[in-house]
């Protein structure tokens, strides 16, 4: 039983929404006639017709009763469309086929618009498509082996002998003659009679390719290839297409693929050989203008662009490969000395030893500076241990921050050097280096004495820091040295005396 056997359409007025009207009535209890199935309409258009026709079919008990048309959103849901506005495409397809007829009307005082769908069960006047499956298989001999007919009833063979209602010119009970098959498409015995130009192009394909098509598609003239030939003949003559397929069989590499056993889809290869090239000029035939016989300028430019793009792509790929090789090579060397010492990218033992030795030397230097002080500050009582502790703390902080082995070693090295400089600065400060030599106090100036001459302008210190860089401090001393550099000279003098003794 159909889902629409229930009386779901009560309560509608004549001025509500879209309306569905039966254009004529089927003679058998089937919602979708065979001629619609064989008409070649799209699957969604066929599904829309079946959906509308089923609403008519379940209401045959009372033809006078108004049939509520399903909403466009319901049709979209049946067709699997998210946007119900796309239903119009398949409605127009069914209208062009003659399966339905749509009329607009106004309701609600002319404020709203509705549609009346007139659903046709029998083919319209002038329909020349297939009516029954036998005609379909007659037009597709490649499927004939699959069609096994056991006979049909006389009623099924006379599908077209139904009155075409609403035609206007014919009478109410007049039965139009069944549409005659196309003379150009069908010959005696139901065989397909193709046009001479199509046959000429089909015969131009190499015998080995045609044999391969017969093995895979059971015919050397499948419908897909015939359609491609017919379409190509709209822009080229049969002779030009013959030259095209013969030329492309070799130049496009199909012959080599066939000989190597790599031509898996013979029909697809045949269709591809018929297509127009990539040039936007319709008069271009594989790089040659047909009217003038000269080389196509657009193809020349396209070739230049292709070569330039190909060269750029090759250059980019080459540079990327070189960069990858460099990264791979760097990954194998020591990140500190950048030498391949067999450490697989880790810091080599020589660099580790050198950095640890640098930390130890900084600790020893700080210990020597503090040992020469007369009064040692409490925080520098063990200068060596303090420098080593600061280096270890810096290394641990770097490790927790995610640094690698080299980062940890560098952090420890920098911390040890900074601590050694701080110890040296403390020693210089203890020697009085931070105090400038005070100028002599001036004598009392009598009232009649001349004015005191102005103090000399400060100049930059001529001394050097402990690392050899210029001092740069300002001083007013007569010797041109600041207090820090003067203290450093005194320390050096003491060291020299100790060395002599």
Coordinates of C-alpha atoms in Angstrom, one line a residue, residues 30-481:
X30 CA 2.1 2.5 -12.4
X31 CA 3.2 6.0 -11.3
X32 CA 6.1 6.3 -13.7
X33 CA 5.7 5.4 -17.4
X34 CA 8.4 3.6 -19.3
X35 CA 8.8 6.4 -21.9
X36 CA 9.9 8.8 -19.1
X37 CA 12.4 6.3 -17.9
X38 CA 13.9 5.9 -21.4
X39 CA 13.7 9.6 -22.3
X40 CA 17.2 10.3 -21.3
X41 CA 16.3 12.8 -18.6
X42 CA 18.6 13.3 -15.6
X43 CA 18.2 11.0 -12.6
X44 CA 17.0 13.9 -10.4
X45 CA 14.4 15.0 -13.0
X46 CA 13.2 11.4 -13.2
X47 CA 12.9 11.3 -9.4
X48 CA 11.0 14.6 -9.3
X49 CA 8.5 13.3 -11.9
X50 CA 8.0 10.1 -10.0
X51 CA 7.4 12.1 -6.8
X52 CA 4.8 14.3 -8.5
X53 CA 3.1 11.4 -10.3
X54 CA 2.8 9.4 -7.1
X55 CA 0.7 12.2 -5.6
X56 CA -1.7 11.9 -8.6
X57 CA -1.6 8.1 -8.6
X58 CA -2.9 7.7 -5.0
X59 CA -5.8 10.1 -5.6
X60 CA -7.4 8.5 -8.6
X61 CA -10.4 7.5 -6.5
X62 CA -11.7 11.1 -6.7
X63 CA -10.4 13.0 -9.7
X64 CA -12.5 16.0 -8.8
X65 CA -10.8 16.4 -5.5
X66 CA -8.1 19.0 -5.3
X67 CA -4.6 17.5 -5.0
X68 CA -2.2 19.5 -2.8
X69 CA 1.1 19.9 -4.5
X70 CA 4.1 19.0 -2.3
X71 CA 6.1 22.0 -1.2
X72 CA 9.3 22.9 -3.1
X73 CA 11.3 22.1 0.1
X74 CA 9.8 18.6 0.1
X75 CA 10.8 18.1 -3.6
X76 CA 14.3 19.4 -2.7
X77 CA 14.5 16.9 0.1
X78 CA 13.5 14.0 -2.2
X79 CA 16.1 15.1 -4.7
X80 CA 18.8 15.5 -2.0
X81 CA 19.2 19.2 -2.6
X82 CA 20.1 21.6 0.3
X83 CA 18.9 24.6 -1.6
X84 CA 15.2 24.3 -2.7
X85 CA 15.8 27.0 -5.4
X86 CA 17.7 24.4 -7.4
X87 CA 14.5 22.5 -8.0
X88 CA 13.7 24.9 -10.8
X89 CA 16.4 23.3 -13.0
X90 CA 14.8 19.9 -13.0
X91 CA 11.3 21.4 -13.3
X92 CA 12.4 23.1 -16.6
X93 CA 14.0 19.9 -17.7
X94 CA 10.7 18.0 -17.3
X95 CA 8.8 20.9 -19.1
X96 CA 11.2 20.6 -22.0
X97 CA 10.6 16.9 -22.2
X98 CA 6.8 17.4 -22.1
X99 CA 6.4 15.3 -19.0
X100 CA 4.9 18.1 -17.0
X101 CA 3.3 21.5 -17.8
X102 CA 3.5 24.4 -15.3
X103 CA 1.2 27.4 -15.0
X104 CA 1.5 30.3 -12.6
X105 CA -1.5 31.7 -10.9
X106 CA -2.2 34.3 -8.2
X107 CA -4.1 33.8 -5.0
X108 CA -4.7 35.5 -1.6
X109 CA -6.1 38.5 -3.4
X110 CA -3.3 38.6 -5.9
X111 CA -0.7 39.0 -3.2
X112 CA 0.9 35.5 -3.6
X113 CA 1.9 33.4 -6.5
X114 CA 1.4 29.7 -6.9
X115 CA 2.1 27.0 -9.5
X116 CA -0.1 24.3 -11.1
X117 CA 1.8 21.2 -12.2
X118 CA 0.0 19.3 -15.0
X119 CA 1.6 15.8 -14.9
X120 CA 1.5 13.9 -18.2
X121 CA 1.5 10.1 -18.1
X122 CA 1.5 9.5 -21.9
X123 CA 4.1 11.0 -24.3
X124 CA 3.2 14.3 -25.9
X125 CA 2.5 14.7 -29.5
X126 CA 5.7 14.7 -31.5
X127 CA 7.7 12.6 -29.0
X128 CA 10.2 10.5 -30.9
X129 CA 12.1 8.8 -28.1
X130 CA 12.1 5.2 -27.1
X131 CA 8.7 3.9 -25.9
X132 CA 9.6 0.4 -24.7
X133 CA 12.7 -1.5 -23.6
X134 CA 12.9 -3.3 -26.9
X135 CA 13.5 0.0 -28.7
X136 CA 16.1 0.9 -26.2
X137 CA 18.1 -2.3 -26.8
X138 CA 17.6 -2.0 -30.5
X139 CA 19.4 1.4 -30.3
X140 CA 22.2 0.0 -28.2
X141 CA 23.4 -3.2 -29.9
X142 CA 26.3 -3.4 -27.5
X143 CA 23.9 -4.4 -24.7
X144 CA 21.9 -6.8 -26.9
X145 CA 23.5 -9.9 -25.3
X146 CA 22.1 -8.8 -22.0
X147 CA 18.5 -8.3 -23.3
X148 CA 16.6 -11.6 -23.4
X149 CA 13.0 -11.0 -24.5
X150 CA 10.4 -13.6 -23.6
X151 CA 7.5 -11.7 -25.2
X152 CA 5.2 -8.9 -24.0
X153 CA 1.5 -8.6 -23.9
X154 CA -0.3 -6.8 -26.6
X155 CA -1.4 -4.0 -24.2
X156 CA 2.3 -3.3 -23.3
X157 CA 3.2 -3.0 -27.0
X158 CA 0.6 -0.3 -27.6
X159 CA 1.8 2.2 -25.0
X160 CA 1.4 5.2 -27.3
X161 CA -2.3 4.4 -28.3
X162 CA -3.6 6.6 -25.4
X163 CA -5.4 9.9 -26.0
X164 CA -3.2 13.0 -25.5
X165 CA -5.3 15.2 -23.3
X166 CA -5.0 18.9 -23.5
X167 CA -3.4 19.0 -26.9
X168 CA -6.0 21.4 -28.2
X169 CA -6.0 20.5 -31.9
X170 CA -7.1 16.8 -31.4
X171 CA -10.5 15.8 -30.3
X172 CA -11.3 14.6 -26.8
X173 CA -11.3 10.9 -27.8
X174 CA -8.8 11.1 -30.7
X175 CA -5.9 8.7 -30.3
X176 CA -2.7 10.0 -31.9
X177 CA -0.5 7.6 -33.9
X178 CA 2.5 6.3 -32.1
X179 CA 5.6 8.5 -33.0
X180 CA 7.6 7.0 -35.7
X181 CA 11.3 6.3 -35.0
X182 CA 13.9 8.6 -36.5
X183 CA 14.8 7.5 -40.0
X184 CA 18.4 8.7 -39.6
X185 CA 19.0 6.7 -36.5
X186 CA 17.4 3.3 -37.1
X187 CA 17.7 1.0 -40.1
X188 CA 16.2 -2.3 -40.8
X189 CA 16.1 -4.8 -38.0
X190 CA 16.5 -2.1 -35.4
X191 CA 20.3 -1.6 -36.1
X192 CA 21.7 1.9 -35.6
X193 CA 22.3 3.7 -38.9
X194 CA 25.0 6.2 -38.2
X195 CA 25.7 9.2 -40.5
X196 CA 28.4 8.7 -43.0
X197 CA 30.7 11.3 -41.4
X198 CA 30.5 9.6 -38.1
X199 CA 31.2 6.3 -39.7
X200 CA 34.2 7.8 -41.5
X201 CA 35.7 9.1 -38.3
X202 CA 35.1 5.9 -36.4
X203 CA 36.8 3.9 -39.1
X204 CA 39.9 6.1 -38.8
X205 CA 40.9 4.7 -35.5
X206 CA 43.7 2.2 -35.6
X207 CA 42.6 -1.5 -35.9
X208 CA 44.3 -2.4 -32.7
X209 CA 42.4 0.3 -30.8
X210 CA 39.1 -0.7 -32.3
X211 CA 39.8 -4.4 -31.3
X212 CA 40.6 -3.2 -27.8
X213 CA 37.3 -1.3 -27.6
X214 CA 35.4 -4.4 -28.7
X215 CA 37.0 -6.4 -25.9
X216 CA 36.2 -3.9 -23.2
X217 CA 33.0 -2.2 -24.4
X218 CA 31.7 -5.1 -26.7
X219 CA 31.6 -2.7 -29.6
X220 CA 33.9 -0.4 -31.5
X221 CA 31.2 2.3 -31.7
X222 CA 30.0 2.8 -28.1
X223 CA 27.5 5.6 -27.4
X224 CA 30.1 7.7 -25.6
X225 CA 32.4 7.7 -28.6
X226 CA 29.6 8.3 -31.1
X227 CA 28.5 11.3 -29.0
X228 CA 32.1 12.6 -28.9
X229 CA 32.4 12.3 -32.7
X230 CA 29.1 14.0 -33.3
X231 CA 30.1 16.9 -31.0
X232 CA 33.5 17.2 -32.7
X233 CA 31.9 17.4 -36.2
X234 CA 30.3 20.7 -35.2
X235 CA 33.6 22.4 -35.4
X236 CA 35.6 20.2 -37.8
X237 CA 35.0 18.3 -41.0
X238 CA 35.2 14.5 -41.0
X239 CA 38.6 14.7 -42.9
X240 CA 40.0 17.0 -40.3
X241 CA 39.0 14.7 -37.5
X242 CA 40.5 11.7 -39.3
X243 CA 43.8 13.6 -39.5
X244 CA 43.5 14.5 -35.8
X245 CA 43.0 11.0 -34.5
X246 CA 45.7 9.5 -36.8
X247 CA 48.2 12.2 -35.7
X248 CA 47.4 12.1 -32.0
X249 CA 47.6 8.3 -31.9
X250 CA 51.4 8.8 -32.2
X251 CA 52.1 12.3 -31.0
X252 CA 50.1 12.0 -27.8
X253 CA 51.7 8.7 -26.8
X254 CA 48.7 6.4 -27.1
X255 CA 50.6 4.1 -29.5
X256 CA 53.5 3.7 -27.0
X257 CA 51.1 3.1 -24.2
X258 CA 49.2 0.5 -26.2
X259 CA 52.4 -1.4 -27.1
X260 CA 53.5 -1.3 -23.5
X261 CA 50.2 -2.7 -22.3
X262 CA 49.4 0.5 -20.3
X263 CA 46.3 1.6 -22.3
X264 CA 43.7 0.5 -19.7
X265 CA 40.7 2.5 -21.1
X266 CA 40.6 2.3 -24.9
X267 CA 37.2 4.1 -25.2
X268 CA 38.5 6.9 -23.0
X269 CA 41.6 7.2 -25.2
X270 CA 39.5 7.4 -28.3
X271 CA 37.4 10.2 -26.9
X272 CA 40.4 12.1 -25.7
X273 CA 41.9 12.0 -29.2
X274 CA 38.8 13.7 -30.5
X275 CA 38.7 16.6 -28.1
X276 CA 39.8 20.1 -29.0
X277 CA 43.2 21.1 -27.8
X278 CA 44.0 23.4 -24.9
X279 CA 44.4 26.4 -27.2
X280 CA 41.5 29.0 -26.7
X281 CA 41.5 29.7 -30.5
X282 CA 38.8 27.5 -32.0
X283 CA 40.6 27.6 -35.4
X284 CA 43.8 26.1 -33.9
X285 CA 44.5 22.5 -34.6
X286 CA 47.4 21.3 -32.5
X287 CA 49.4 24.4 -32.9
X288 CA 48.5 25.2 -36.5
X289 CA 45.8 27.7 -37.7
X290 CA 43.7 25.8 -40.2
X291 CA 42.7 28.9 -42.3
X292 CA 46.3 30.1 -42.9
X293 CA 48.4 27.1 -42.2
X294 CA 50.7 29.1 -40.0
X295 CA 51.8 28.4 -36.5
X296 CA 49.4 29.5 -33.8
X297 CA 50.7 32.6 -31.9
X298 CA 48.7 31.7 -28.8
X299 CA 50.2 28.2 -28.8
X300 CA 53.7 29.7 -29.1
X301 CA 53.1 32.0 -26.2
X302 CA 51.6 29.1 -24.2
X303 CA 54.7 27.0 -25.0
X304 CA 57.0 29.8 -23.8
X305 CA 55.0 30.2 -20.6
X306 CA 55.0 26.4 -20.1
X307 CA 58.8 26.3 -20.6
X308 CA 59.3 29.2 -18.2
X309 CA 57.0 27.7 -15.6
X310 CA 58.7 24.3 -16.1
X311 CA 62.1 25.8 -15.7
X312 CA 61.0 27.8 -12.6
X313 CA 59.6 24.7 -11.1
X314 CA 62.7 22.7 -11.8
X315 CA 64.9 25.5 -10.4
X316 CA 62.7 25.7 -7.3
X317 CA 62.8 21.9 -6.9
X318 CA 66.6 22.0 -7.3
X319 CA 67.0 24.7 -4.7
X320 CA 64.8 22.9 -2.3
X321 CA 66.8 19.7 -2.8
X322 CA 70.0 21.6 -2.2
X323 CA 68.6 23.2 0.9
X324 CA 67.5 19.8 2.2
X325 CA 71.0 18.5 1.5
X326 CA 72.6 21.4 3.4
X327 CA 70.2 20.9 6.3
X328 CA 71.0 17.2 6.3
X329 CA 74.7 18.0 6.2
X330 CA 74.4 20.5 9.0
X331 CA 72.5 17.9 11.0
X332 CA 75.6 15.7 10.9
X333 CA 78.2 18.2 12.0
X334 CA 78.9 19.7 15.4
X335 CA 76.7 22.8 15.9
X336 CA 79.6 24.7 17.7
X337 CA 82.6 24.2 15.5
X338 CA 80.6 23.1 12.4
X339 CA 83.0 20.2 11.8
X340 CA 82.0 16.6 11.0
X341 CA 83.5 14.7 14.0
X342 CA 81.2 11.8 13.8
X343 CA 78.8 13.1 16.5
X344 CA 75.6 12.9 14.4
X345 CA 74.7 16.6 15.0
X346 CA 75.6 16.8 18.7
X347 CA 78.4 18.9 20.3
X348 CA 81.7 17.2 19.8
X349 CA 83.9 16.3 22.8
X350 CA 86.5 18.9 21.9
X351 CA 83.9 21.8 22.0
X352 CA 82.5 20.4 25.3
X353 CA 85.9 20.3 26.9
X354 CA 86.8 23.8 25.6
X355 CA 83.6 25.4 27.0
X356 CA 84.0 23.6 30.4
X357 CA 87.7 24.7 30.5
X358 CA 86.6 28.3 29.8
X359 CA 84.2 28.1 32.8
X360 CA 87.0 26.8 35.0
X361 CA 89.4 29.5 33.8
X362 CA 86.9 32.2 34.6
X363 CA 86.5 30.8 38.1
X364 CA 90.3 30.8 38.6
X365 CA 90.6 34.4 37.4
X366 CA 87.9 35.5 39.8
X367 CA 89.6 33.7 42.7
X368 CA 92.9 35.4 41.9
X369 CA 91.3 38.8 41.8
X370 CA 89.6 38.3 45.2
X371 CA 92.7 36.8 46.8
X372 CA 94.7 40.1 46.1
X373 CA 92.1 42.2 48.1
X374 CA 93.1 43.3 51.6
X375 CA 89.5 42.9 52.8
X376 CA 87.5 40.2 51.1
X377 CA 83.7 40.8 51.0
X378 CA 81.6 38.1 52.6
X379 CA 79.8 37.2 49.4
X380 CA 83.1 36.6 47.7
X381 CA 84.7 34.6 50.4
X382 CA 84.8 31.6 48.0
X383 CA 85.0 33.2 44.5
X384 CA 85.8 30.0 42.7
X385 CA 82.7 28.2 44.1
X386 CA 80.5 31.3 43.4
X387 CA 81.5 31.4 39.7
X388 CA 81.0 27.7 39.3
X389 CA 77.6 27.9 41.1
X390 CA 76.4 30.7 38.8
X391 CA 77.5 28.8 35.7
X392 CA 75.7 25.6 36.9
X393 CA 72.5 27.6 37.7
X394 CA 72.5 29.2 34.2
X395 CA 73.0 25.8 32.6
X396 CA 70.0 24.4 34.5
X397 CA 67.8 27.4 33.6
X398 CA 68.7 26.9 29.9
X399 CA 67.9 23.2 30.1
X400 CA 64.4 23.9 31.7
X401 CA 63.7 26.4 28.9
X402 CA 64.2 23.7 26.3
X403 CA 67.7 24.6 25.1
X404 CA 69.8 21.9 23.5
X405 CA 73.3 20.8 24.7
X406 CA 75.0 23.7 22.9
X407 CA 72.6 26.2 24.5
X408 CA 73.3 24.9 27.9
X409 CA 77.0 25.1 27.5
X410 CA 76.9 28.6 26.1
X411 CA 74.7 29.7 29.0
X412 CA 77.2 28.4 31.5
X413 CA 80.1 29.9 29.7
X414 CA 78.5 33.4 29.5
X415 CA 77.4 33.2 33.2
X416 CA 81.0 32.3 34.3
X417 CA 82.5 35.2 32.3
X418 CA 80.0 37.7 33.7
X419 CA 80.8 36.5 37.3
X420 CA 84.6 36.9 36.6
X421 CA 84.1 40.4 35.4
X422 CA 82.1 41.2 38.5
X423 CA 84.9 39.9 40.7
X424 CA 87.4 42.1 38.9
X425 CA 85.2 45.1 39.3
X426 CA 84.9 44.5 43.0
X427 CA 88.7 44.3 43.3
X428 CA 89.2 47.6 41.5
X429 CA 86.6 49.3 43.6
X430 CA 88.3 48.2 46.8
X431 CA 91.6 49.7 45.6
X432 CA 89.9 53.2 45.5
X433 CA 89.6 53.2 41.8
X434 CA 86.1 54.6 42.0
X435 CA 87.4 57.8 43.8
X436 CA 88.8 60.6 41.7
X437 CA 92.0 62.4 42.9
X438 CA 90.6 65.5 44.6
X439 CA 92.2 68.8 43.3
X440 CA 94.2 70.8 45.8
X441 CA 92.2 73.2 47.9
X442 CA 92.7 76.8 46.7
X443 CA 94.3 79.4 49.0
X444 CA 92.1 82.1 50.4
X445 CA 91.8 84.7 47.8
X446 CA 92.3 88.2 49.1
X447 CA 90.0 90.9 48.0
X448 CA 92.6 92.4 45.8
X449 CA 93.7 89.1 44.3
X450 CA 93.0 88.3 40.7
X451 CA 90.1 85.8 40.0
X452 CA 90.7 82.1 40.1
X453 CA 91.3 80.6 36.7
X454 CA 88.6 78.2 35.4
X455 CA 89.0 74.4 35.9
X456 CA 90.1 72.5 32.9
X457 CA 87.5 70.8 30.7
X458 CA 87.0 67.1 31.4
X459 CA 88.6 64.8 28.8
X460 CA 88.2 61.1 27.9
X461 CA 90.4 58.7 29.9
X462 CA 93.4 57.5 27.9
X463 CA 93.5 54.2 29.7
X464 CA 92.1 50.8 28.6
X465 CA 89.7 48.3 30.1
X466 CA 90.7 44.9 31.2
X467 CA 89.7 43.4 27.9
X468 CA 91.8 45.9 25.9
X469 CA 88.9 48.2 24.8
X470 CA 89.2 52.0 25.3
X471 CA 88.0 53.2 28.7
X472 CA 86.0 56.3 27.5
X473 CA 85.4 57.7 31.0
X474 CA 85.7 61.5 31.6
X475 CA 88.4 62.7 33.9
X476 CA 90.0 66.1 34.9
X477 CA 93.2 64.5 36.2
X478 CA 96.5 65.9 35.0
X479 CA 97.8 62.4 33.9
X480 CA 94.7 61.9 31.8
X481 CA 93.6 58.7 33.7

